[in-house]
């Protein structure tokens, strides 16, 4: 198979920069270009020296060289992404979009939580980019909607129970490092605000709850997830703690999870509760599940690196599938 | 009122050392002595320079000078504490015990989660040291059982709902800094283990769950709390995120909480979700409550400093009451 | 002595907010008002809940009530401070200024490192606010220039050697937490920039070097200090590591330091190297000095809390002196 | 070229575990075995899940299978390493030793700072494993002494000046993350000790100073380095700040450094001061040099990841050379 050229659009943010690094080091992808609206002209190594990607950020030029790539990873803000995705698709490039623009199948829900959708006609073309659930569809599609980082961990932590049809109610307490809040400097991301602190945010209003509900419904669980994220004093990493009230007997939940994820290269059902350090800078999701004797509930914990499995390395996992390659290439 | 002399037994640990500092700076208490089994002979300032308490740690000698104090704060491990408490009570000292030895009214529960109880006959004498719930009883008693740090935050975050009789089910996701794990050096408290990490622990087995249930029952809620603590990369601070399935209409929950805590000097019902930084090195518990529209649940968050309101400054709050003083003395 | 009313101008920044807290809790000062240009109208507790100062930030109004105070602590940016100081002095208030506007006695040096000086005529009125060196002058003056945080630690760490006349050359490697960079959110103060990092900054250009040289000269050392600050992943705390090439025999340096600082309430000559945790949230400077056998140099280390002894609590120490009070009031 | 089998002896520590990972992922090395004295029988993934090396730690058995490897990386404590190295050499394996046992050419110096040397007869066989200085010798040798992490950064930061013969005096202020202190749990590595702290240690006695002096002497500088390390609240990363009093005119120091390191794949002379984040999890050393106008000194800063370039990835760099491979294999 020939090497495929991959554009990363929006490479000055945390997710885009990591995507550029992963493409650059991939054995069968080449980095066609890395673009940035805010930092065009600057070497990517000036912003992220440890990524060691020797390219200069460019202005996006889809009518020029950037329109002639095999694929693109688009790391634009919600609403700004869809037009770029549309243009890339028109030029024949396969696309993994990291924004929320194609995650939600229901336009009304999207528009309630985000913005007016610029290209709703494309929503139907997109496959939800969680390979553990949509592997075959990802292989066939040319447009993947990269899942949100919280939904990635949450859905993987709950999928076996959802498929088993035993979720009556679920509370998800999610915890994330600061890189999930992006590169912009605000009072919320100031070191002194975050250090020695932990704070809930987006209480009752977080955009990721409907995305979780959508996918749990596909798996067979009709629930409204109580989802609350918290900001932690760490850079990368995300832990979701899921507390499930079960309806019916789920049986041996450890066996249920091990069966569900048998053969999965990037999901591990672990014997002890995971820490986000266990999966730092990997494409792994590490899950621990236990039936709690006191309460009768099932507790499921999932840990990922929000920038890797939660965003950019998961995009590579999808790209591998879209190009018919081994899913693990460039990710071990 | 004359000044009262206060002994701190077990002052080389985090909680005992802070208790010694708070006694030392208190306008009407004097630090009779600070004792330590492991570090007798060392200046306390050598271990904790920032506390600035100019005393040398001593061996406990209850038949000598330490038996002749007005009061004592005992910061011994579970099981080791009760004999010291008994000896102090026999010598007439008022006692605030920071161990779990007198928190649980049910001996069987205590012995399932902790150890054989050395002095069960004293359990009935103890008052649970949460002034917001037991203020009058604390004023009358000579033995206070200092609540666990997690139960302090959890019970305060849930008390108004428990009293209102609307808790059908509750999930508590608790997050703590490392000082809660104590001063002993283990793989779990190694900097490299904790840094850039967050991990659940004691899953399904944590000792604080029955303590929470006991107090919620007193308030009128008959529930089995799903309680899971997590270790965070910070030194001091504790956040509990409580997700309550309500039974019946709690009405305006913010008003409910504001009424319940009206006039409380150390509980604040806040308009935004609290961070543990908001209460760092204070005796405050900061609570935020919201009725979640999507799920119909009530979310209540409580933040404390685990060493202060969670342990040592709360002990001073109780001591103030036991000596008929203003509850806030030495705590502002 | 009657209570003195103290205005804090610029109380929404880290230093001003802490000054407001220290005034508020002082046994003999009362907080007349706390003002802010950017946050007037907001409760101070909304910005800094843990300080627990129940005031609303006001617009500065020197022709109204704020002109009629006994004293003021001014926490304005360099250049913006001098006009406020001038107006306060004209209205008879004693002033401790936390900016650099009155630290440098040489106008040319000030203007090279900072800005055009709005009121050079006031420079001669100011006393450098390091009580350990200028105690008597501070008692007599109505205008104190609060030292920079780095100079505070550096000058205290080097003063005994400077006075002994043995400093031939000195290298100062300084390390500070992020609060020293102020409250404004920039790429430099973003959590992800600072976390797991340490970086030199202001290399060869830092404004604090001439301030250090000025004071070392007063003490008798004619040196050009090689001064380089570094940013560390912590919120508060500052350590200076000073490497001195000596000229002549300093004798027993530990004895030299102990003699120099005998009786000082806020300087401790410690037997082991200090960490900034040792002085966290205190007005202490902790110093360790050693004659290095291998090199013949003297190493002196000084640790302070940059917001406390480095800025705001040191201002209280000066205010105590200016009002004829015990220097330690409100600081223990 | 055939693949080479590499044993990692002492793989349960931070350095050995990382070495095992780097060997495991190397395109032309295979991990023969990973051994541990303390953790034999445990999967390496249980200790270090994020490394993802699917082997079980074994007892070292040099008379069995471990004696028949092409090479070994030995990560044993000082003194314990030499006998293992000797046995491996007798069996024909090339060795990179990560202990100090073969770093110092002068036996007396070694024995003053470390322990009685078990095999001084091997010292002469070893090449100091800093490829930037000893590339050709490393290609020819079968025994490499992996440099200390501090000396790696310090020597690289000073080498151009040392070779130019202009170093009259040098002060090195070094800063390291906690992983440099190893995996053992002590009061010094307890999270609460390190967090929000920075402390000098080994003042005047640190073992790395004579190692630095030895190599600077080889380069032509006859100096006694004033070397002081500090412990920082971060896991990985090391910064050395070097303050050089020059003797003679070094000319354009930036050009001097750029020439010296021209073509080096793992040293970068950077235009701005480096942070350790810039080199996190890379084999890079990032250096910034500036002639300071105020003092006439030259300031040179070097940043590395103490576990990577400071230890384990640098060992791979040497192994690549010892096997005649491209120096960068497995390190990009």
Short mmCIF file of C-alpha atoms in Angstrom, two decimals, chain C residues 24-330:
data_model
loop_
_atom_site.label_atom_id
_atom_site.label_comp_id
_atom_site.label_asym_id
_atom_site.label_seq_id
_atom_site.Cartn_x
_atom_site.Cartn_y
_atom_site.Cartn_z
CA UNK C 24 -8.96 42.84 58.28
CA UNK C 25 -7.66 40.30 60.81
CA UNK C 26 -5.16 42.63 62.46
CA UNK C 27 -5.93 43.28 66.12
CA UNK C 28 -5.38 47.04 65.82
CA UNK C 29 -5.96 47.94 62.19
CA UNK C 30 -9.33 48.15 60.53
CA UNK C 31 -9.93 47.79 56.81
CA UNK C 32 -11.29 51.18 55.74
CA UNK C 33 -11.96 50.00 52.20
CA UNK C 34 -10.60 47.77 49.47
CA UNK C 35 -10.57 49.26 46.00
CA UNK C 36 -10.11 47.90 42.52
CA UNK C 37 -10.02 49.46 39.10
CA UNK C 38 -11.09 46.27 37.30
CA UNK C 39 -13.44 44.63 39.77
CA UNK C 40 -15.21 47.45 41.64
CA UNK C 41 -18.64 46.29 42.72
CA UNK C 42 -17.66 42.65 43.22
CA UNK C 43 -17.41 41.17 46.70
CA UNK C 44 -13.79 40.37 47.49
CA UNK C 45 -14.99 36.96 48.67
CA UNK C 46 -16.17 36.19 45.16
CA UNK C 47 -12.59 36.47 43.91
CA UNK C 48 -10.81 35.07 46.97
CA UNK C 49 -13.25 33.08 49.10
CA UNK C 50 -10.56 31.60 51.32
CA UNK C 51 -9.45 35.05 52.50
CA UNK C 52 -12.88 35.58 54.07
CA UNK C 53 -12.91 39.37 53.93
CA UNK C 54 -16.56 40.48 53.77
CA UNK C 55 -16.21 43.69 51.78
CA UNK C 56 -17.28 44.83 48.35
CA UNK C 57 -14.53 46.22 46.14
CA UNK C 58 -14.96 49.94 45.51
CA UNK C 59 -13.76 52.49 43.01
CA UNK C 60 -10.95 54.52 44.52
CA UNK C 61 -12.28 57.92 45.62
CA UNK C 62 -9.58 59.94 47.30
CA UNK C 63 -11.67 63.08 47.38
CA UNK C 64 -14.36 61.10 49.13
CA UNK C 65 -14.07 58.66 51.99
CA UNK C 66 -10.80 57.03 50.88
CA UNK C 67 -8.93 60.29 51.37
CA UNK C 68 -9.60 60.20 55.07
CA UNK C 69 -7.70 57.14 56.25
CA UNK C 70 -4.79 56.76 58.64
CA UNK C 71 -2.80 54.65 56.22
CA UNK C 72 -2.90 52.90 52.89
CA UNK C 73 -1.29 49.94 51.21
CA UNK C 74 -1.09 50.61 47.49
CA UNK C 75 -0.91 47.62 45.17
CA UNK C 76 -0.88 49.28 41.77
CA UNK C 77 1.32 48.56 38.76
CA UNK C 78 4.63 50.34 38.40
CA UNK C 79 4.11 53.88 37.18
CA UNK C 80 0.42 53.88 38.08
CA UNK C 81 1.22 53.77 41.74
CA UNK C 82 3.15 57.01 42.25
CA UNK C 83 0.21 59.38 41.55
CA UNK C 84 -1.99 57.50 44.01
CA UNK C 85 0.78 57.57 46.60
CA UNK C 86 1.23 61.29 46.08
CA UNK C 87 -2.47 61.99 46.55
CA UNK C 88 -2.59 59.87 49.69
CA UNK C 89 0.44 61.58 51.15
CA UNK C 90 -1.06 64.98 50.44
CA UNK C 91 -4.10 63.92 52.46
CA UNK C 92 -1.90 62.91 55.35
CA UNK C 93 -2.07 59.15 55.11
CA UNK C 94 0.94 57.00 55.83
CA UNK C 95 1.64 54.78 52.81
CA UNK C 96 3.26 51.45 52.07
CA UNK C 97 3.64 51.19 48.31
CA UNK C 98 4.00 47.71 46.86
CA UNK C 99 5.09 48.82 43.39
CA UNK C 100 8.65 49.51 42.31
CA UNK C 101 8.04 53.25 42.11
CA UNK C 102 9.98 54.14 45.22
CA UNK C 103 12.39 51.25 45.56
CA UNK C 104 15.23 52.57 43.43
CA UNK C 105 16.99 55.64 44.65
CA UNK C 106 18.53 56.30 41.27
CA UNK C 107 15.98 57.77 38.87
CA UNK C 108 17.95 56.81 35.78
CA UNK C 109 18.07 53.20 36.83
CA UNK C 110 14.33 53.24 37.54
CA UNK C 111 13.57 54.68 34.14
CA UNK C 112 15.81 52.20 32.35
CA UNK C 113 14.02 49.20 33.86
CA UNK C 114 10.52 50.55 34.30
CA UNK C 115 8.78 53.63 32.90
CA UNK C 116 8.98 57.41 33.03
CA UNK C 117 8.64 58.25 36.73
CA UNK C 118 5.54 60.38 37.39
CA UNK C 119 6.73 61.80 40.71
CA UNK C 120 10.49 61.62 41.15
CA UNK C 121 10.28 64.32 43.80
CA UNK C 122 8.87 61.76 46.23
CA UNK C 123 11.69 59.24 45.89
CA UNK C 124 13.73 60.92 48.58
CA UNK C 125 10.90 60.62 51.08
CA UNK C 126 10.68 56.86 50.85
CA UNK C 127 12.34 54.31 53.11
CA UNK C 128 13.10 50.87 51.76
CA UNK C 129 10.69 48.61 53.59
CA UNK C 130 12.96 45.85 54.81
CA UNK C 131 12.57 46.13 58.60
CA UNK C 132 15.59 43.93 59.29
CA UNK C 133 17.78 46.62 57.72
CA UNK C 134 15.80 49.85 58.09
CA UNK C 135 13.78 49.35 61.25
CA UNK C 136 14.45 52.75 62.79
CA UNK C 137 13.93 54.69 59.59
CA UNK C 138 10.65 52.90 58.95
CA UNK C 139 9.45 53.95 62.40
CA UNK C 140 10.01 57.58 61.44
CA UNK C 141 8.79 57.69 57.87
CA UNK C 142 5.35 58.14 56.35
CA UNK C 143 6.27 56.47 53.03
CA UNK C 144 7.63 52.98 52.71
CA UNK C 145 8.68 51.38 49.45
CA UNK C 146 7.82 47.71 49.77
CA UNK C 147 10.78 45.68 48.47
CA UNK C 148 10.42 43.33 45.55
CA UNK C 149 9.87 39.72 46.55
CA UNK C 150 13.12 38.47 45.02
CA UNK C 151 15.17 41.30 46.58
CA UNK C 152 13.62 40.58 49.97
CA UNK C 153 14.87 37.03 49.99
CA UNK C 154 18.16 37.81 48.26
CA UNK C 155 19.15 40.75 50.43
CA UNK C 156 18.29 38.89 53.62
CA UNK C 157 20.28 35.86 52.43
CA UNK C 158 23.32 37.99 51.63
CA UNK C 159 23.23 40.84 54.16
CA UNK C 160 25.58 39.35 56.78
CA UNK C 161 28.24 38.67 54.14
CA UNK C 162 27.74 42.08 52.55
CA UNK C 163 28.10 43.83 55.89
CA UNK C 164 31.21 41.73 56.62
CA UNK C 165 32.70 43.02 53.39
CA UNK C 166 33.64 39.64 51.98
CA UNK C 167 31.54 39.38 48.84
CA UNK C 168 33.82 39.42 45.80
CA UNK C 169 31.28 38.00 43.38
CA UNK C 170 27.78 36.59 43.66
CA UNK C 171 25.49 34.46 41.55
CA UNK C 172 21.81 34.33 42.54
CA UNK C 173 19.59 31.63 41.10
CA UNK C 174 16.03 32.50 42.09
CA UNK C 175 12.95 30.30 41.88
CA UNK C 176 9.38 31.47 42.24
CA UNK C 177 5.85 30.18 42.21
CA UNK C 178 3.36 31.51 39.68
CA UNK C 179 1.55 33.96 41.92
CA UNK C 180 4.60 36.18 41.50
CA UNK C 181 3.57 36.66 37.88
CA UNK C 182 0.26 38.14 38.92
CA UNK C 183 -3.34 37.38 38.22
CA UNK C 184 -3.46 38.13 34.50
CA UNK C 185 -4.05 35.12 32.29
CA UNK C 186 -1.40 34.67 29.63
CA UNK C 187 0.27 31.80 27.84
CA UNK C 188 3.01 32.02 30.49
CA UNK C 189 0.59 31.50 33.37
CA UNK C 190 -1.57 28.85 31.65
CA UNK C 191 -1.62 25.71 33.77
CA UNK C 192 -0.40 23.51 30.93
CA UNK C 193 2.58 25.81 30.33
CA UNK C 194 3.74 25.72 33.93
CA UNK C 195 2.81 22.24 35.09
CA UNK C 196 5.68 19.71 34.96
CA UNK C 197 7.97 22.51 33.94
CA UNK C 198 10.70 24.81 35.16
CA UNK C 199 11.99 27.68 33.02
CA UNK C 200 14.43 30.55 33.42
CA UNK C 201 13.01 33.92 32.42
CA UNK C 202 14.10 37.53 32.22
CA UNK C 203 17.61 36.19 31.56
CA UNK C 204 20.06 39.06 31.84
CA UNK C 205 17.29 41.63 32.00
CA UNK C 206 15.41 41.13 35.24
CA UNK C 207 14.40 44.31 37.06
CA UNK C 208 15.25 43.00 40.47
CA UNK C 209 19.01 42.83 39.91
CA UNK C 210 19.65 46.58 40.28
CA UNK C 211 17.45 46.66 43.37
CA UNK C 212 19.59 43.94 44.93
CA UNK C 213 22.79 45.71 43.95
CA UNK C 214 21.56 48.99 45.45
CA UNK C 215 20.93 47.41 48.83
CA UNK C 216 24.08 45.32 48.85
CA UNK C 217 25.99 48.53 48.20
CA UNK C 218 24.36 50.19 51.20
CA UNK C 219 25.54 47.23 53.23
CA UNK C 220 29.03 47.69 51.90
CA UNK C 221 29.31 45.25 49.04
CA UNK C 222 30.22 46.70 45.68
CA UNK C 223 29.07 43.94 43.34
CA UNK C 224 27.06 43.40 40.21
CA UNK C 225 24.81 40.48 41.02
CA UNK C 226 24.26 37.77 38.43
CA UNK C 227 20.56 37.28 38.99
CA UNK C 228 18.34 34.82 37.14
CA UNK C 229 14.77 33.96 38.11
CA UNK C 230 12.98 30.71 37.24
CA UNK C 231 9.29 29.89 37.15
CA UNK C 232 8.20 26.80 39.09
CA UNK C 233 4.98 24.75 39.17
CA UNK C 234 3.73 25.97 42.51
CA UNK C 235 1.48 28.83 43.55
CA UNK C 236 3.29 30.60 46.38
CA UNK C 237 6.89 30.49 47.49
CA UNK C 238 10.26 31.75 46.52
CA UNK C 239 13.72 30.33 47.02
CA UNK C 240 16.96 32.15 46.29
CA UNK C 241 20.16 30.16 46.00
CA UNK C 242 23.15 32.49 46.38
CA UNK C 243 26.67 31.41 45.46
CA UNK C 244 29.25 33.80 46.83
CA UNK C 245 32.91 34.03 45.93
CA UNK C 246 34.47 35.45 49.07
CA UNK C 247 37.27 37.92 49.37
CA UNK C 248 39.05 37.39 52.68
CA UNK C 249 38.01 35.03 55.43
CA UNK C 250 34.40 35.29 56.51
CA UNK C 251 35.16 33.11 59.53
CA UNK C 252 32.37 30.91 60.85
CA UNK C 253 29.56 31.86 58.52
CA UNK C 254 26.84 30.21 60.56
CA UNK C 255 27.86 32.24 63.60
CA UNK C 256 28.08 35.35 61.42
CA UNK C 257 24.47 34.86 60.31
CA UNK C 258 23.18 33.92 63.75
CA UNK C 259 24.72 37.05 65.22
CA UNK C 260 23.43 39.27 62.46
CA UNK C 261 19.88 38.02 62.85
CA UNK C 262 19.84 37.53 66.62
CA UNK C 263 16.49 38.65 67.99
CA UNK C 264 14.88 39.07 64.60
CA UNK C 265 11.32 37.77 64.87
CA UNK C 266 10.96 36.89 61.20
CA UNK C 267 14.36 35.59 60.13
CA UNK C 268 15.52 32.13 61.08
CA UNK C 269 18.97 30.75 60.43
CA UNK C 270 18.22 27.07 59.92
CA UNK C 271 20.42 24.02 60.27
CA UNK C 272 19.19 22.46 57.04
CA UNK C 273 18.44 23.86 53.59
CA UNK C 274 15.02 25.50 53.57
CA UNK C 275 12.09 24.62 51.37
CA UNK C 276 9.45 27.17 50.54
CA UNK C 277 6.88 24.94 52.24
CA UNK C 278 8.67 25.69 55.52
CA UNK C 279 7.54 29.31 55.31
CA UNK C 280 4.26 28.95 53.44
CA UNK C 281 1.73 31.58 54.48
CA UNK C 282 4.08 33.11 57.06
CA UNK C 283 6.11 36.29 57.31
CA UNK C 284 9.28 34.25 57.86
CA UNK C 285 12.48 34.22 55.89
CA UNK C 286 14.36 30.99 56.48
CA UNK C 287 18.06 31.03 55.68
CA UNK C 288 20.71 28.35 55.48
CA UNK C 289 24.36 29.17 54.98
CA UNK C 290 27.31 26.89 54.43
CA UNK C 291 30.97 27.28 53.56
CA UNK C 292 31.55 24.88 50.68
CA UNK C 293 34.77 22.99 51.13
CA UNK C 294 35.29 21.94 47.53
CA UNK C 295 35.10 25.40 46.05
CA UNK C 296 35.80 27.79 48.89
CA UNK C 297 32.59 29.61 48.10
CA UNK C 298 29.82 30.39 50.55
CA UNK C 299 26.36 29.12 49.65
CA UNK C 300 23.39 30.94 51.18
CA UNK C 301 19.79 29.92 50.61
CA UNK C 302 16.75 31.98 51.53
CA UNK C 303 13.11 30.91 51.41
CA UNK C 304 10.08 33.14 51.73
CA UNK C 305 6.44 33.16 50.72
CA UNK C 306 6.53 35.66 47.87
CA UNK C 307 3.05 37.01 48.69
CA UNK C 308 3.65 37.17 52.45
CA UNK C 309 7.15 38.18 53.51
CA UNK C 310 7.86 38.98 49.86
CA UNK C 311 5.02 41.49 49.65
CA UNK C 312 1.92 41.84 51.79
CA UNK C 313 2.77 40.60 55.26
CA UNK C 314 6.03 42.51 55.09
CA UNK C 315 3.92 45.60 54.39
CA UNK C 316 2.03 44.91 57.62
CA UNK C 317 5.35 44.53 59.42
CA UNK C 318 6.28 48.02 58.21
CA UNK C 319 2.88 49.45 59.06
CA UNK C 320 3.22 48.11 62.59
CA UNK C 321 6.49 50.00 62.91
CA UNK C 322 5.09 53.17 61.34
CA UNK C 323 2.33 53.21 63.95
CA UNK C 324 4.66 52.46 66.85
CA UNK C 325 3.23 49.01 67.41
CA UNK C 326 4.88 45.72 68.10
CA UNK C 327 6.36 44.61 64.80
CA UNK C 328 4.80 41.17 65.01
CA UNK C 329 1.17 42.18 65.56
CA UNK C 330 -1.20 40.37 63.28
#
